[in-house]
Each structure stands twice: as structure tokens, then as C-alpha cells.
Amino acid sequence: MASICSVLPALLCKFPAIDESTIRLARKAVDDSFKGFVRSYGNAIDTVVQPLQWFLNYLESLFVGSPWIVILAAMTAIVYFGSRNINVTIGTALSMIAIGLVGLWNDTMVTLAMVTVCTLISILIGIPIGILMARSDRVQSFVNPILDVMQTMPSFVYLIPVVMIFGIGKVPGLIAVVIYAVPPMIRLTNLGIRLVDKEVLEAADAFGSSTWQKLKNVQMPLALPTIMAGINQTIMMSLAMVVVASMIGVGGLGKNVLQAIANQFFTVGFLNGFALVGIAIIFDRTSQAFGKRLQKHSEVIHG
């Protein structure tokens, strides 16, 4: 290659990159602008997100402070009524007992509180945006590239602007997790509504249904199994991001995994990873079974 470049113009051998000083000035301008924005509006942003801090602290104290038998009974009841599967219910009880026996009950409750809040926020954000995308091709063409960036951007990159704006703590971690986990909720809500049979919508129009009535009584019920799949994916991605978010102050199992990596504690890392896997399987089996039940229910009514 060196011999080829010796006879070719330098422009063809060395890529014509922008001058380093120009790049440095551009980076400095962007960074200074972002820091100026944070200094100007940081207090207002903290005030806006303060309710998230209160809600997360309340849920965490509820989960950690309640007797373990009450939490275990509530979880098994929710799993049973969601899945109607005794095997999944027994597996949930055994998994949570195993987690408690290895001394990870409190950390698991902290992680459950974080995942619960992140999932609720993702649902509240994702469903309205998904509905707007389903109703407008223009909105879909605008939002899809943003979702592509959110899903392909390395998760560690989210932490940079979040820490610069909110600092270190639970709320910054929560916001980073939501950014990472909300795209499946938006996409599958949009997909579920768009897949509703047009003949069903025409029948609703024939009966004089308004736009809101069609959405509430036809599109959302028929799209519910797909939306449940979106909730399932959101929960899985929240659990996956919890470990990364532990770098900026999120406690629970993710913090333990990060400490195990730093100190090369194989057993600690494995046990905390096992707890995360157990929670993920519980959520996955329950939400999948609930989605299948909804699908069968829809087929009976509209089939």
C-alpha cells in the first residue's frame, strides 16, 4: 500500500478530514452551550422530576419495608391471576424464596421498585405516542428515526447527558432506563393498532362510532395482545439497563453486579445475575401468558 500511495496524490491516500482545531472549537461550542443550558434550567428541571423521586422512594420503601411473606403472597397472587398457570406461580414462589435464601431479598425489592416505576412511565409515554403514530403516517415518519437512534445508541452514551443535567442518583438512572426501554412500547402500540382489521373499522364507522369510540372500543381491545408484547419487551430492557444505570447511583442488584465486576467476585456476580434472570423470567412468563389469554378472548368475541 505504501508503494501505491507513493505514486498517488496525498488526497487519495489520506482521507480529507476536518482540521483538528476546527473540530475542537465545534466540540467546545456544543459542550459550553449544553452546560449553559444546564446552569440556566437545572433547578427547574429538578423541580419537574421531583415527583418521580417521591414516587420511587415511596415504592422502594413499601417493597423493602413490608414483611417478605406479604410481598411473596402478593407476587404469587398477581402472577397466578395474570397467567392462570399453576406451574408459573409455583416457579415464581420458588425463585423468590431462592433469592431470599442467598440474602438478596432487599436488593431485589429495590430493583423491582425501579423496574416497576420505569415500566409505568414507559407505558404512559409509549401508548399515546404509539397511538399518534398509528393515526398519522407523517408522525410515524418523524418518530421512527428517533426510535432507531434510541435503540441503536450504546446504552452508556445515555448516561452522559443524563448525569450532566440531573447529576448522580436514582432519578437520573430511572430516566436513562426509560429512554432505553420505551421504544418497544411505542413501536408495538403503533403496530398493534395498525394491524386491526379494516373491515372491523368499517363496521364501526357504519354504526356511527366516533374516532374516540373506535379507538376505545375497537382498536385498543384488538391491539391489546400486541401492546402486552410491548410491555413485556419494555420490562426486559429495563432489567437489562438496571446494571448499566447502577454506574450513576441506582442501587439494588445492578449495584452488586457492578461491584462484583470491579472486585472480580465471581460468586457475588453470579448470584445477583441469577436474581435478575429469575425476575426477568417471572415477568416474561406472566406477561406472555396474559397476552395469550387476551388474544384468545379477542378471537372469541370478534372471530
XYZ file of N, CA and C in Angstrom, residues 135 198-221 302:
78
model
N -52.139 6.827 13.883
C -53.150 7.681 13.256
C -52.583 8.592 12.177
N -59.324 -3.789 8.826
C -60.049 -2.626 8.294
C -61.543 -2.874 8.199
N -61.938 -4.139 7.985
C -63.370 -4.440 7.914
C -64.056 -4.176 9.251
N -63.330 -4.444 10.348
C -63.880 -4.159 11.675
C -64.060 -2.653 11.847
N -63.080 -1.877 11.390
C -63.187 -0.421 11.495
C -64.316 0.110 10.618
N -64.490 -0.481 9.433
C -65.600 -0.072 8.570
C -66.946 -0.372 9.214
N -67.026 -1.507 9.921
C -68.265 -1.842 10.629
C -68.535 -0.833 11.740
N -67.472 -0.423 12.438
C -67.633 0.581 13.489
C -68.100 1.908 12.901
N -67.538 2.279 11.743
C -67.985 3.501 11.070
C -69.453 3.406 10.671
N -69.853 2.210 10.200
C -71.239 2.016 9.771
C -72.221 2.196 10.919
N -71.769 1.876 12.152
C -72.629 2.046 13.317
C -72.527 3.446 13.915
N -71.798 4.322 13.243
C -71.717 5.715 13.674
C -70.768 5.987 14.813
N -69.738 5.146 14.979
C -68.780 5.355 16.059
C -67.907 6.571 15.781
N -67.638 7.338 16.818
C -66.715 8.461 16.683
C -65.279 7.938 16.690
N -64.334 8.838 16.426
C -62.921 8.442 16.433
C -62.509 7.912 17.794
N -62.943 8.592 18.858
C -62.605 8.145 20.208
C -63.248 6.792 20.520
N -64.496 6.606 20.108
C -65.184 5.335 20.355
C -64.504 4.186 19.616
N -64.076 4.436 18.386
C -63.360 3.386 17.637
C -62.052 3.023 18.333
N -61.347 4.044 18.815
C -60.076 3.780 19.492
C -60.302 2.998 20.783
N -61.278 3.446 21.587
C -61.505 2.851 22.901
C -62.145 1.469 22.820
N -63.120 1.299 21.926
C -63.927 0.074 21.914
C -63.506 -0.946 20.871
N -62.699 -0.524 19.887
C -62.338 -1.445 18.804
C -60.822 -1.611 18.701
N -60.117 -0.516 18.442
C -58.693 -0.620 18.144
C -57.866 -1.049 19.349
N -58.067 -0.407 20.498
C -57.276 -0.754 21.671
C -57.540 -2.183 22.163
N -58.805 -2.637 22.261
C -59.011 -4.036 22.671
C -58.381 -5.046 21.727
N -64.500 -11.477 18.526
C -64.509 -10.883 17.186
C -64.317 -11.924 16.082
